[in-house]
Tab-separated table of C-alpha atoms in Angstrom:
chain	number	residue	atom	x	y	z
A	1	LEU	CA	0.000	0.000	0.000
A	2	ALA	CA	2.892	2.325	0.785
A	3	GLN	CA	4.434	1.613	-2.614
A	4	LEU	CA	1.103	2.185	-4.342
A	5	HIS	CA	0.742	5.548	-2.598
A	6	LEU	CA	4.305	6.444	-3.586
A	7	LEU	CA	3.604	5.475	-7.192
A	8	THR	CA	0.871	8.100	-7.422
A	9	GLN	CA	3.336	10.774	-6.316
A	10	VAL	CA	6.256	9.932	-8.638
A	11	ALA	CA	6.497	11.406	-12.139
A	12	ASP	CA	9.876	10.026	-13.254
A	13	LYS	CA	9.316	7.010	-15.557
A	14	THR	CA	12.420	5.127	-14.428
A	15	GLU	CA	11.576	5.528	-10.760
A	16	ARG	CA	7.965	4.529	-11.412
A	17	GLN	CA	9.125	1.358	-13.177
A	18	GLU	CA	11.369	0.439	-10.227
A	19	ILE	CA	8.430	0.870	-7.845
A	20	ILE	CA	6.198	-1.250	-10.089
A	21	GLU	CA	8.807	-4.041	-10.166
A	22	ASP	CA	9.144	-3.933	-6.367
A	23	MET	CA	5.364	-4.152	-6.059
A	24	GLN	CA	5.285	-7.127	-8.418
A	25	HIS	CA	7.891	-8.988	-6.362
A	26	GLY	CA	5.955	-8.221	-3.189
A	27	LEU	CA	2.683	-9.445	-4.710
A	28	ASP	CA	4.380	-12.636	-5.938
A	29	ARG	CA	5.683	-13.336	-2.420
A	30	ALA	CA	2.259	-12.635	-0.899
A	31	ALA	CA	0.547	-14.939	-3.418
A	32	SER	CA	3.079	-17.705	-2.747
A	33	LEU	CA	2.626	-17.355	1.010
A	34	SER	CA	-1.167	-17.489	0.615
A	35	ARG	CA	-0.947	-20.688	-1.438
A	36	GLN	CA	1.360	-22.296	1.114
A	37	LEU	CA	-0.884	-21.333	4.032
A	38	ILE	CA	-3.879	-22.825	2.215
A	39	ASP	CA	-1.898	-26.002	1.483
A	40	LEU	CA	-0.912	-26.289	5.142
A	41	ALA	CA	-4.498	-25.778	6.285
A	42	LYS	CA	-5.678	-28.518	3.917
A	43	LEU	CA	-2.992	-30.868	5.199
A	44	GLU	CA	-4.168	-30.404	8.763
A	45	SER	CA	-7.777	-31.216	7.928
A	46	GLU	CA	-8.946	-34.733	8.733
A	47	ASP	CA	-10.399	-35.336	5.273
A	48	PHE	CA	-7.294	-34.435	3.239
A	49	PRO	CA	-7.896	-36.135	-0.135
A	50	LEU	CA	-5.412	-38.674	-1.480
A	51	LYS	CA	-5.536	-40.314	-4.891
A	52	ILE	CA	-3.541	-43.528	-4.661
A	53	GLU	CA	-2.334	-44.886	-7.987
A	54	THR	CA	0.631	-46.705	-9.510
A	55	VAL	CA	3.365	-44.142	-10.111
A	56	ASN	CA	6.463	-44.531	-12.282
A	57	ILE	CA	8.901	-42.805	-9.936
A	58	HIS	CA	11.718	-42.197	-12.431
A	59	ALA	CA	9.342	-40.753	-15.033
A	60	GLU	CA	7.722	-38.338	-12.567
A	61	ILE	CA	10.978	-37.171	-10.972
A	62	SER	CA	12.580	-36.776	-14.408
A	63	LYS	CA	9.651	-34.654	-15.566
A	64	CYS	CA	9.866	-32.453	-12.475
A	65	ILE	CA	13.594	-31.878	-12.964
A	66	ALA	CA	13.102	-31.041	-16.659
A	67	GLN	CA	10.538	-28.396	-15.737
A	68	HIS	CA	13.087	-26.701	-13.459
A	69	VAL	CA	16.009	-26.711	-15.908
A	70	PRO	CA	15.333	-23.127	-17.145
A	71	TYR	CA	15.362	-21.848	-13.549
A	72	ALA	CA	18.630	-23.711	-12.875
A	73	LEU	CA	20.253	-22.422	-16.078
A	74	GLU	CA	19.625	-18.845	-14.979
A	75	LYS	CA	21.967	-19.538	-12.042
A	76	ASN	CA	24.361	-21.803	-13.974
A	77	VAL	CA	23.347	-24.721	-11.749
A	78	GLU	CA	23.770	-28.298	-13.037
A	79	LEU	CA	20.893	-30.734	-12.475
A	80	SER	CA	21.234	-34.500	-12.868
A	81	LEU	CA	19.271	-37.693	-12.216
A	82	ASP	CA	20.399	-41.295	-12.023
A	83	GLY	CA	19.346	-44.620	-10.547
A	84	SER	CA	16.601	-47.169	-11.006
A	85	GLU	CA	14.287	-46.494	-13.948
A	86	ASN	CA	11.595	-49.121	-13.444
A	87	VAL	CA	10.333	-48.396	-9.947
A	88	MET	CA	6.559	-48.526	-9.623
A	89	ILE	CA	5.078	-47.348	-6.319
A	90	GLU	CA	1.478	-47.160	-5.093
A	91	THR	CA	1.235	-43.597	-3.784
A	92	ASP	CA	-0.339	-40.171	-4.300
A	93	ARG	CA	1.325	-38.672	-7.372
A	94	HIS	CA	0.515	-35.028	-6.597
A	95	SER	CA	1.762	-35.249	-3.011
A	96	LEU	CA	5.031	-36.894	-4.040
A	97	ILE	CA	5.727	-34.303	-6.735
A	98	THR	CA	4.935	-31.478	-4.321
A	99	ILE	CA	7.419	-32.888	-1.806
A	100	PHE	CA	10.165	-33.251	-4.404
A	101	THR	CA	9.424	-29.850	-5.978
A	102	ASN	CA	9.759	-28.085	-2.625
A	103	LEU	CA	13.129	-29.738	-2.058
A	104	LEU	CA	14.362	-29.017	-5.584
A	105	GLU	CA	13.271	-25.380	-5.605
A	106	ASN	CA	14.966	-24.816	-2.252
A	107	ALA	CA	18.175	-26.380	-3.558
A	108	ILE	CA	18.185	-24.161	-6.654
A	109	LYS	CA	17.231	-21.034	-4.696
A	110	TYR	CA	20.149	-21.343	-2.285
A	111	ALA	CA	22.687	-22.734	-4.772
A	112	PRO	CA	25.628	-20.480	-5.689
A	113	ASN	CA	26.595	-19.933	-9.313
A	114	GLY	CA	28.063	-23.113	-10.810
A	115	ALA	CA	26.694	-25.455	-8.144
A	116	ARG	CA	25.549	-29.056	-8.687
A	117	ILE	CA	22.299	-30.701	-7.626
A	118	GLU	CA	22.002	-34.473	-7.982
A	119	ALA	CA	18.877	-36.593	-7.660
A	120	SER	CA	18.970	-40.366	-7.456
A	121	ILE	CA	16.403	-43.156	-7.191
A	122	ARG	CA	17.163	-46.479	-5.560
A	123	SER	CA	14.798	-49.442	-5.566
A	124	LEU	CA	14.384	-51.362	-2.316
A	125	SER	CA	11.767	-53.735	-3.724
A	126	PRO	CA	9.700	-55.199	-2.160
A	127	LEU	CA	10.174	-52.550	0.524
A	128	GLY	CA	9.712	-49.528	-1.762
A	129	CYS	CA	12.371	-47.043	-2.819
A	130	TYR	CA	14.169	-43.925	-1.712
A	131	ILE	CA	14.688	-40.693	-3.620
A	132	THR	CA	17.734	-38.622	-2.702
A	133	LEU	CA	18.362	-34.977	-3.584
A	134	ARG	CA	21.791	-33.573	-2.712
A	135	ASP	CA	23.653	-30.369	-3.524
A	136	ASN	CA	27.069	-28.809	-2.975
A	137	GLY	CA	25.692	-25.418	-1.989
A	138	PRO	CA	26.356	-23.499	1.230
A	139	GLY	CA	24.691	-26.168	3.378
A	140	ILE	CA	23.075	-25.763	6.790
A	141	ARG	CA	24.878	-26.102	10.087
A	142	GLN	CA	24.115	-29.302	11.997
A	143	GLU	CA	22.683	-27.394	14.960
A	144	TYR	CA	19.819	-26.099	12.765
A	145	HIS	CA	18.838	-29.436	11.203
A	146	LYS	CA	16.366	-30.414	13.917
A	147	ARG	CA	14.251	-27.311	13.221
A	148	LEU	CA	14.225	-27.386	9.407
A	149	PHE	CA	10.760	-28.966	9.184
A	150	GLU	CA	9.155	-26.486	11.585
A	151	ARG	CA	6.675	-24.066	10.020
A	152	PHE	CA	7.955	-20.510	9.498
A	153	TYR	CA	11.464	-21.524	10.572
A	154	ARG	CA	14.207	-19.603	8.783
A	155	VAL	CA	17.860	-20.528	9.240
A	156	PRO	CA	19.681	-17.596	10.901
A	157	GLY	CA	21.600	-15.502	8.372
A	158	THR	CA	19.482	-16.575	5.381
A	159	GLN	CA	19.467	-13.817	2.755
A	160	GLN	CA	16.966	-15.209	0.214
A	161	ASN	CA	13.283	-14.418	0.504
A	162	GLY	CA	11.008	-17.183	1.742
A	163	SER	CA	8.186	-18.024	4.114
A	164	GLY	CA	9.755	-20.943	5.967
A	165	LEU	CA	6.789	-23.141	5.018
A	166	GLY	CA	8.108	-25.230	2.118
A	167	LEU	CA	9.833	-27.922	4.178
A	168	ALA	CA	6.997	-28.004	6.721
A	169	ILE	CA	4.546	-28.714	3.897
A	170	ALA	CA	6.867	-31.368	2.447
A	171	LYS	CA	7.155	-33.103	5.832
A	172	ASN	CA	3.378	-33.035	6.390
A	173	LEU	CA	2.747	-34.460	2.925
A	174	ALA	CA	5.307	-37.215	3.500
A	175	ASP	CA	3.468	-38.193	6.676
A	176	LYS	CA	0.164	-38.243	4.782
A	177	ILE	CA	1.415	-40.719	2.175
A	178	GLY	CA	3.259	-42.933	4.674
A	179	ALA	CA	6.721	-41.784	3.568
A	180	GLN	CA	9.653	-40.543	5.619
A	181	LEU	CA	11.513	-37.316	4.860
A	182	ARG	CA	14.942	-37.042	6.419
A	183	ILE	CA	18.165	-35.065	6.130
A	184	THR	CA	21.436	-36.496	4.820
A	185	GLU	CA	24.859	-35.228	3.797
A	186	GLY	CA	25.373	-33.057	0.702
A	187	LEU	CA	27.881	-33.330	-2.141
A	188	ASP	CA	31.643	-32.733	-2.024
A	189	GLU	CA	31.636	-32.718	1.795
A	190	ARG	CA	29.428	-29.645	1.796
A	191	GLY	CA	25.847	-28.676	0.974
A	192	ILE	CA	22.891	-30.675	2.243
A	193	GLY	CA	20.760	-33.594	1.112
A	194	PHE	CA	17.268	-34.947	1.677
A	195	ILE	CA	15.918	-38.477	1.377
A	196	ILE	CA	12.309	-39.411	0.649
A	197	ASP	CA	11.691	-42.991	1.814
A	198	LEU	CA	8.640	-44.349	-0.013
A	199	PRO	CA	6.885	-47.605	0.885
A	200	GLU	CA	5.992	-49.786	-2.093
A	201	ASN	CA	2.305	-49.666	-1.187
A	202	TYR	CA	0.466	-46.852	0.524
A	203	LEU	CA	-0.491	-47.569	4.118
A	204	ALA	CA	-2.905	-45.169	5.780
A	205	PRO	CA	-1.365	-43.559	8.890
A	206	ARG	CA	-2.602	-45.166	12.094
A	207	GLU	CA	-4.771	-43.130	14.412
A	208	ASN	CA	-3.285	-42.344	17.808
C-alpha cells in the first residue's frame, strides 16, 4: 500500500518502473505465502484427499527436474538424475511431486553460481524405494537441522526471501502418504541432502 501511494506521487518514468517491479515482487511473495498457508491448512484437515495410484517414480521425478532446468540455467546450476528407472510405487502422485518440488526449488534457490544438484532413485523392492536430492551449496549447520521442518522456521543468516513453510509442507505431505523425509549429507563434503523414503504400497497412517 505504501508503494502504491508512492507510485501516485512519482512522475519520473524510471523511478515509477522500479516501484512497479518492487510491487510485483511483493505481490508474488504474498501470493506464494497465501498458497502455502492454504496447502498447510488442507494438510491439517482430517479429510485431506489422497488419490492412490501406480506411479512410475523415475518418469515423474525426471519430468519435475526437466521443468526446473530453465530456472537452474539462470543460475548456472547443473541438475542431474540417475538410478533405477523401473520403480513402480502405489502412492499419491501429486503429493510426491509437491514434496520433491519443494526440495528441488529450495536447492536451486540457495545454490551459488556453478553449483551441482544431484537426484537419485534407488529401488528397495519389495520394501519400496528412496529418492535422494543432494547439492554442494552453502549447506546448513548441523545445529539447525532439527528445526528445518518447523513451520515458518528460517535458518539464521538466510538472505533469500522465503516463508519458511516449504519444508513443513513437504514433511506433512510425507506423513500423509506414509513416507519418511529425512536429512542427509550433501555433495563434495558440503551442501545438504534430503531423502524421501517411499513404501511400495500406501499404508494409511494409524490413528493415535
